[in-house]
Coordinates of N, CA and C in Angstrom, one line a residue:
V16 N -67.6 61.9 0.1 CA -67.2 63.2 0.4 C -66.2 63.7 -0.8
G17 N -66.0 62.9 -1.8 CA -65.3 63.3 -2.9 C -63.8 63.3 -2.8
L18 N -63.2 62.5 -1.8 CA -61.8 62.4 -1.6 C -61.2 61.6 -2.8
P19 N -60.0 62.0 -3.2 CA -59.4 61.2 -4.3 C -58.9 59.8 -3.7
P20 N -59.0 58.8 -4.5 CA -58.5 57.5 -4.0 C -57.0 57.5 -3.7
I21 N -56.7 56.7 -2.7 CA -55.3 56.5 -2.4 C -54.7 55.4 -3.3
L22 N -55.5 54.5 -3.6 CA -55.1 53.3 -4.4 C -56.3 53.0 -5.3
A23 N -56.0 52.9 -6.6 CA -57.1 52.6 -7.6 C -56.5 51.5 -8.5
E24 N -57.4 50.5 -8.7 CA -57.0 49.4 -9.6 C -58.2 49.1 -10.4
Q25 N -58.0 48.9 -11.7 CA -59.1 48.7 -12.6 C -58.8 47.3 -13.3
Q26 N -59.9 46.5 -13.3 CA -59.8 45.2 -14.0 C -61.1 45.1 -14.8
V27 N -60.9 44.6 -16.0 CA -62.1 44.4 -16.9 C -62.5 42.9 -16.8
V28 N -63.7 42.7 -16.3 CA -64.2 41.4 -16.1 C -65.6 41.3 -16.7
D29 N -65.9 40.3 -17.4 CA -67.2 40.0 -18.0 C -67.9 38.9 -17.1
L30 N -68.8 39.3 -16.3 CA -69.4 38.3 -15.4 C -70.9 38.1 -15.9
G31 N -71.2 36.8 -15.9 CA -72.6 36.5 -16.2 C -73.4 36.6 -15.0
A32 N -74.8 36.4 -15.1 CA -75.7 36.5 -14.0 C -75.3 35.5 -13.0
G33 N -75.2 35.9 -11.7 CA -74.9 34.9 -10.6 C -73.4 34.5 -10.6
E34 N -72.6 34.9 -11.5 CA -71.2 34.5 -11.5 C -70.4 35.4 -10.5
A35 N -69.3 34.8 -9.9 CA -68.5 35.5 -9.0 C -67.0 35.3 -9.4
R36 N -66.2 36.2 -9.0 CA -64.7 36.1 -9.3 C -64.0 36.7 -8.1
S37 N -62.9 36.1 -7.7 CA -62.1 36.7 -6.6 C -60.9 37.4 -7.2
F38 N -60.5 38.5 -6.5 CA -59.3 39.3 -6.9 C -58.5 39.5 -5.6
A39 N -57.2 39.6 -5.8 CA -56.3 40.0 -4.7 C -55.9 41.5 -4.9
L40 N -55.9 42.3 -3.9 CA -55.5 43.7 -4.0 C -54.3 43.9 -3.1
D41 N -53.2 44.4 -3.7 CA -51.9 44.6 -3.0 C -52.1 46.0 -2.3
L42 N -52.0 46.0 -1.0 CA -52.2 47.2 -0.2 C -50.9 47.8 0.2
V43 N -49.8 47.4 -0.3 CA -48.5 47.9 0.1 C -48.4 49.4 -0.1
A44 N -49.1 49.9 -1.1 CA -49.0 51.4 -1.4 C -49.7 52.3 -0.4
L45 N -50.5 51.7 0.5 CA -51.2 52.5 1.5 C -50.2 53.1 2.5
P46 N -50.5 54.3 3.0 CA -49.5 54.9 4.0 C -49.4 54.0 5.2
Q47 N -48.1 53.9 5.7 CA -47.8 53.0 6.8 C -48.1 53.6 8.1
Q48 N -49.4 53.7 8.5 CA -49.8 54.2 9.7 C -51.1 53.6 10.1
P49 N -51.5 53.6 11.4 CA -52.8 53.1 11.8 C -53.9 53.9 11.1
A50 N -54.8 53.2 10.5 CA -55.9 53.9 9.8 C -57.0 53.0 9.5
S51 N -58.1 53.5 9.2 CA -59.2 52.8 8.7 C -59.4 53.1 7.2
W52 N -59.7 52.2 6.4 CA -59.8 52.4 5.0 C -61.2 51.8 4.5
L53 N -61.7 52.4 3.4 CA -62.9 52.0 2.8 C -62.6 51.5 1.4
V54 N -62.9 50.2 1.2 CA -62.8 49.7 -0.2 C -64.1 49.7 -0.9
T55 N -64.2 50.2 -2.0 CA -65.4 50.3 -2.8 C -65.3 49.6 -4.1
L56 N -66.2 48.7 -4.4 CA -66.2 48.0 -5.7 C -67.2 48.8 -6.6
E57 N -66.8 49.3 -7.7 CA -67.6 49.9 -8.6 C -67.7 49.2 -9.9
A58 N -68.8 49.2 -10.6 CA -68.9 48.5 -11.9 C -69.5 49.5 -12.9
E59 N -69.0 49.4 -14.1 CA -69.5 50.3 -15.2 C -70.6 49.6 -15.9
T60 N -71.8 50.2 -15.8 CA -73.0 49.7 -16.5 C -73.3 50.6 -17.6
A61 N -74.4 50.2 -18.3 CA -74.9 51.1 -19.4 C -75.2 52.5 -18.9
D62 N -75.6 52.6 -17.6 CA -76.0 53.9 -17.1 C -74.8 54.6 -16.4
G63 N -73.5 54.1 -16.6 CA -72.4 54.7 -16.0 C -71.8 53.9 -14.8
W64 N -70.9 54.5 -14.1 CA -70.3 53.8 -12.9 C -71.3 53.7 -11.8
R65 N -71.4 52.6 -11.2 CA -72.3 52.4 -10.0 C -71.5 51.6 -8.9
S66 N -71.7 52.1 -7.7 CA -71.1 51.5 -6.5 C -71.8 50.1 -6.3
Q67 N -71.1 49.1 -6.2 CA -71.7 47.7 -6.0 C -71.5 47.2 -4.6
A68 N -70.4 47.5 -3.9 CA -70.1 47.0 -2.6 C -69.1 47.9 -1.9
H69 N -69.1 47.8 -0.6 CA -68.2 48.6 0.3 C -67.7 47.6 1.3
M70 N -66.4 47.8 1.7 CA -65.9 47.0 2.8 C -64.8 47.8 3.6
G71 N -64.9 47.8 4.9 CA -64.0 48.6 5.7 C -62.7 47.7 6.0
L72 N -61.6 48.3 6.0 CA -60.3 47.7 6.4 C -59.6 48.5 7.5
Q73 N -58.9 47.8 8.4 CA -58.1 48.4 9.4 C -56.7 48.0 9.1
S74 N -55.8 49.0 9.0 CA -54.4 48.7 8.8 C -53.7 48.4 10.1
I75 N -52.9 47.3 10.1 CA -52.2 47.0 11.3 C -50.8 46.5 10.9
D76 N -49.9 46.5 11.9 CA -48.5 46.0 11.7 C -48.3 45.1 12.9
S77 N -48.2 43.8 12.7 CA -48.0 42.9 13.8 C -46.5 42.3 13.8
E78 N -45.7 42.8 12.8 CA -44.3 42.3 12.7 C -43.4 43.2 13.4
A79 N -42.5 42.7 14.1 CA -41.4 43.4 14.8 C -40.3 43.8 13.8
P80 N -39.6 44.9 14.1 CA -38.4 45.2 13.2 C -37.4 44.0 13.2
L81 N -36.6 44.0 12.2 CA -35.5 43.0 12.2 C -34.2 43.7 12.2
G82 N -33.2 43.2 12.9 CA -31.9 43.9 13.0 C -30.7 42.9 13.0
D83 N -29.6 43.5 13.0 CA -28.3 42.7 13.1 C -27.2 43.7 13.6
L84 N -26.3 43.1 14.3 CA -25.1 43.8 14.7 C -24.0 43.8 13.6
L85 N -23.6 44.9 13.1 CA -22.6 45.0 12.1 C -21.2 45.1 12.7
A86 N -21.1 45.9 13.7 CA -19.8 46.1 14.4 C -20.1 46.5 15.8
P87 N -19.2 46.0 16.7 CA -18.1 45.2 16.5 C -18.5 43.7 16.1
I88 N -17.5 43.1 15.5 CA -17.7 41.7 15.1 C -17.5 40.8 16.3
E89 N -18.4 39.8 16.5 CA -18.4 39.0 17.6 C -17.0 38.2 17.7
Q90 N -16.4 38.2 18.9 CA -15.2 37.5 19.3 C -13.9 38.1 18.6
V91 N -14.1 39.2 17.9 CA -12.9 39.9 17.3 C -12.5 41.0 18.3
P92 N -11.3 41.0 18.8 CA -10.9 42.0 19.9 C -11.0 43.4 19.4
V93 N -11.5 44.3 20.3 CA -11.7 45.7 20.0 C -11.1 46.5 21.2
R94 N -10.7 47.7 20.9 CA -10.3 48.6 22.0 C -11.4 49.6 22.2
T95 N -11.6 50.0 23.4 CA -12.6 51.0 23.7 C -12.0 52.3 23.9
P96 N -12.7 53.4 23.5 CA -14.0 53.4 22.9 C -14.1 52.8 21.5
S97 N -15.2 52.1 21.2 CA -15.3 51.5 20.0 C -16.7 51.7 19.4
R98 N -16.9 51.8 18.2 CA -18.2 52.1 17.5 C -19.1 50.9 17.4
I99 N -20.3 51.1 17.8 CA -21.4 50.1 17.6 C -22.1 50.5 16.3
E100 N -22.3 49.6 15.4 CA -23.1 49.9 14.2 C -24.1 48.7 14.0
T101 N -25.3 49.1 13.8 CA -26.4 48.1 13.6 C -27.2 48.4 12.3
S102 N -27.8 47.4 11.8 CA -28.8 47.5 10.7 C -30.1 47.1 11.3
I103 N -31.1 48.0 11.3 CA -32.4 47.7 11.9 C -33.4 48.3 10.9
R104 N -34.3 47.4 10.4 CA -35.4 47.9 9.5 C -36.7 47.3 9.9
D105 N -37.8 47.9 9.4 CA -39.1 47.4 9.6 C -39.8 47.4 8.3
R106 N -40.5 46.2 8.0 CA -41.1 46.0 6.7 C -42.4 46.9 6.5
H107 N -43.1 47.1 7.5 CA -44.4 47.8 7.4 C -44.5 49.2 8.0
S108 N -43.6 49.5 8.9 CA -43.7 50.9 9.4 C -42.3 51.4 9.7
S109 N -42.1 52.3 10.5 CA -40.7 52.8 10.7 C -40.2 52.4 12.1
V110 N -38.9 52.5 12.3 CA -38.3 52.2 13.6 C -38.5 53.4 14.5
A111 N -39.1 53.2 15.7 CA -39.4 54.3 16.6 C -38.2 54.5 17.5
S112 N -37.6 53.4 17.9 CA -36.4 53.5 18.8 C -35.5 52.3 18.6
A113 N -34.2 52.5 18.9 CA -33.2 51.5 18.8 C -32.3 51.7 20.0
E114 N -32.0 50.6 20.7 CA -31.2 50.7 21.9 C -30.2 49.6 22.0
F115 N -29.2 49.8 22.9 CA -28.2 48.7 23.2 C -28.0 48.7 24.7
S116 N -27.5 47.5 25.2 CA -27.2 47.3 26.6 C -25.9 46.5 26.6
V117 N -25.1 46.8 27.6 CA -23.8 46.1 27.8 C -23.9 45.3 29.1
D118 N -23.7 44.0 29.1 CA -23.6 43.2 30.3 C -24.9 43.3 31.1
G119 N -26.0 43.4 30.5 CA -27.3 43.4 31.2 C -27.6 44.8 31.8
G120 N -26.8 45.8 31.5 CA -27.0 47.1 32.2 C -28.2 47.9 31.6
A121 N -28.2 49.1 31.9 CA -29.3 50.0 31.4 C -29.3 50.1 29.8
W122 N -30.5 50.2 29.3 CA -30.6 50.4 27.8 C -30.3 51.8 27.5
R123 N -29.4 52.0 26.4 CA -29.0 53.3 25.9 C -29.4 53.5 24.5
S124 N -29.7 54.7 24.1 CA -30.2 54.9 22.7 C -29.1 54.8 21.7
L125 N -29.5 54.3 20.5 CA -28.7 54.3 19.3 C -29.2 55.4 18.4
A126 N -28.3 56.1 17.8 CA -28.7 57.2 17.0 C -28.7 56.8 15.5
G127 N -29.6 57.3 14.7 CA -29.6 56.9 13.3 C -30.9 57.0 12.7
S128 N -30.9 56.6 11.4 CA -32.2 56.5 10.6 C -31.8 55.8 9.4
G129 N -32.9 55.5 8.6 CA -32.6 54.8 7.3 C -32.1 53.4 7.4
G130 N -32.2 52.8 8.6 CA -31.8 51.5 8.8 C -30.5 51.3 9.4
V131 N -29.7 52.4 9.6 CA -28.3 52.3 10.2 C -28.4 53.1 11.5
Y132 N -28.0 52.4 12.6 CA -28.0 53.0 13.9 C -26.7 52.8 14.6
T133 N -26.2 53.8 15.3 CA -24.8 53.7 15.8 C -24.7 54.4 17.2
S134 N -23.7 54.0 17.9 CA -23.3 54.6 19.2 C -21.8 54.2 19.4
V135 N -21.4 54.6 20.6 CA -20.0 54.3 21.0 C -20.0 53.5 22.3
L136 N -19.3 52.4 22.3 CA -19.0 51.6 23.5 C -18.0 52.4 24.3
S137 N -18.3 52.9 25.4 CA -17.4 53.7 26.2 C -16.3 52.7 26.8
S138 N -15.5 53.2 27.7 CA -14.4 52.5 28.3 C -15.0 51.2 29.0
L139 N -14.5 50.1 28.5 CA -14.8 48.8 29.2 C -13.5 48.1 29.5
V140 N -13.6 47.4 30.6 CA -12.4 46.6 31.0 C -12.1 45.5 30.1
D141 N -10.9 45.1 30.0 CA -10.5 43.9 29.2 C -11.3 42.7 29.5
G142 N -11.6 41.9 28.5 CA -12.4 40.7 28.7 C -13.6 40.6 27.8
E143 N -14.4 39.6 28.1 CA -15.7 39.4 27.3 C -16.8 40.2 27.9
H144 N -17.6 40.8 27.1 CA -18.8 41.6 27.5 C -19.9 41.1 26.6
Q145 N -21.1 41.2 27.1 CA -22.3 40.8 26.4 C -23.0 42.1 25.9
L146 N -23.2 42.2 24.6 CA -23.9 43.3 23.9 C -25.3 42.9 23.4
S147 N -26.3 43.6 23.9 CA -27.7 43.3 23.4 C -28.2 44.5 22.6
L148 N -29.1 44.2 21.7 CA -29.8 45.2 20.9 C -31.3 45.0 21.0
R149 N -32.0 46.1 20.9 CA -33.5 46.0 20.7 C -34.0 47.2 20.0
A150 N -35.1 47.0 19.3 CA -35.7 48.1 18.6 C -37.3 47.9 18.6
Q151 N -37.9 49.0 18.5 CA -39.4 49.0 18.5 C -39.9 49.9 17.4
D152 N -40.9 49.4 16.7 CA -41.5 50.2 15.6 C -42.6 51.1 16.1
T153 N -43.1 51.9 15.2 CA -44.1 52.8 15.5 C -45.4 52.2 16.0
W154 N -45.6 50.9 15.7 CA -46.8 50.2 16.2 C -46.6 49.5 17.5
G155 N -45.4 49.6 18.1 CA -45.1 49.0 19.4 C -44.6 47.6 19.4
N156 N -44.3 47.1 18.2 CA -43.7 45.8 18.0 C -42.2 45.8 18.4
L157 N -41.8 44.9 19.3 CA -40.5 44.9 19.8 C -39.6 43.7 19.3
W158 N -38.4 44.0 18.9 CA -37.4 43.0 18.5 C -36.2 43.1 19.4
Q159 N -35.7 42.0 19.8 CA -34.5 42.0 20.7 C -33.6 40.9 20.2
M160 N -32.3 41.3 20.0 CA -31.2 40.4 19.6 C -30.7 39.7 20.9
A161 N -30.5 38.4 20.7 CA -29.8 37.6 21.8 C -28.4 38.2 22.0
P162 N -28.0 38.3 23.2 CA -26.6 38.9 23.5 C -25.5 38.3 22.7
R163 N -24.6 39.2 22.2 CA -23.5 38.7 21.5 C -22.2 39.1 22.3
T164 N -21.2 38.3 22.2 CA -20.0 38.5 22.9 C -19.1 39.4 22.2
V165 N -18.7 40.5 22.9 CA -17.7 41.5 22.4 C -16.4 41.3 23.3
L166 N -15.3 41.1 22.6 CA -14.1 40.9 23.3 C -13.3 42.2 23.3
V167 N -13.0 42.7 24.5 CA -12.3 44.0 24.7 C -10.9 43.7 25.1
D168 N -10.0 44.3 24.3 CA -8.5 44.2 24.7 C -7.9 45.6 24.5
N169 N -7.9 46.3 25.7 CA -7.3 47.6 25.7 C -5.8 47.7 26.0
T170 N -5.2 46.5 26.3 CA -3.8 46.4 26.7 C -2.9 46.6 25.5
A171 N -2.0 47.6 25.5 CA -1.1 47.8 24.4 C -0.2 46.6 24.3
P172 N 0.2 46.2 23.1 CA 1.1 45.1 22.9 C 2.5 45.5 23.5
T173 N 3.3 44.5 23.9 CA 4.7 44.8 24.3 C 5.6 44.0 23.4
I174 N 6.7 44.6 23.2 CA 7.7 44.0 22.3 C 9.0 43.8 23.1
S175 N 9.5 42.6 23.1 CA 10.8 42.4 23.7 C 11.8 41.9 22.7
V176 N 12.8 42.6 22.5 CA 13.9 42.3 21.5 C 15.1 41.7 22.3
Q177 N 15.5 40.5 21.9 CA 16.7 39.9 22.5 C 17.7 39.7 21.4
G178 N 19.0 39.7 21.8 CA 20.1 39.4 20.9 C 20.8 40.7 20.5
V179 N 20.4 41.9 21.0 CA 21.0 43.1 20.8 C 20.9 43.9 22.1
A180 N 21.8 44.9 22.3 CA 21.8 45.7 23.5 C 21.4 47.1 23.1
E181 N 20.6 47.7 23.9 CA 20.1 49.1 23.7 C 21.2 50.1 23.6
G182 N 21.2 50.9 22.6 CA 22.2 51.9 22.5 C 23.6 51.5 21.9
Q183 N 23.7 50.2 21.5 CA 24.9 49.7 20.9 C 24.9 49.7 19.4
Y184 N 26.1 49.8 18.8 CA 26.2 49.7 17.3 C 26.9 48.5 17.0
Y185 N 26.5 47.9 15.9 CA 27.1 46.6 15.5 C 27.7 46.7 14.1
A186 N 28.9 46.2 13.8 CA 29.5 46.3 12.5 C 29.1 45.2 11.6
A187 N 28.5 44.1 12.2 CA 28.1 43.0 11.4 C 26.5 42.9 11.6
A188 N 26.0 42.1 10.6 CA 24.5 41.9 10.7 C 24.1 41.2 12.0
V189 N 23.0 41.5 12.6 CA 22.5 40.9 13.8 C 21.1 40.3 13.5
S190 N 20.7 39.3 14.2 CA 19.4 38.7 14.1 C 18.7 38.7 15.4
P191 N 18.0 39.8 15.7 CA 17.3 39.9 17.0 C 16.1 38.9 17.0
T192 N 15.7 38.5 18.1 CA 14.5 37.7 18.2 C 13.4 38.5 18.9
F193 N 12.2 38.4 18.5 CA 11.1 39.1 19.1 C 10.2 38.2 19.9
H194 N 9.7 38.6 21.1 CA 8.9 37.8 21.9 C 7.6 38.6 22.2

């Protein structure tokens, strides 16, 4: 039908009668979507270019996205609300959805694109919590991260100063102790 080629590669090969040669064709330049493709082998003869063979291809993506939790850092205390930041990418297609779950609860969406997805951990009680991530690409391949431990510490620190009295003035140097 005269459509322009999506990918064209030219190799000069001198084959004798009955001789065969194999070639690899890198298809990474094809659009990353489900589609059928027609590969045509053409040869230049004394009479011009002639179609020698055709082969149909079906593009598929069987690999799940890959991701990692960037923040919060596992076992490093955080106060809530706290930002969740992830890196999620897919080699062959795009990420269709990215989600997180806390302590096995409902999955909630992460916002983002270009490989970086974020959200906010809302108010959580002090202690350890399990944070899970998952993502799905446009082909339906699912990746899920094993739960990571997030340590929440919302309790403000207390300072106790001993060796001095509140509201008193001292004429000499004092050495308070902190607890």
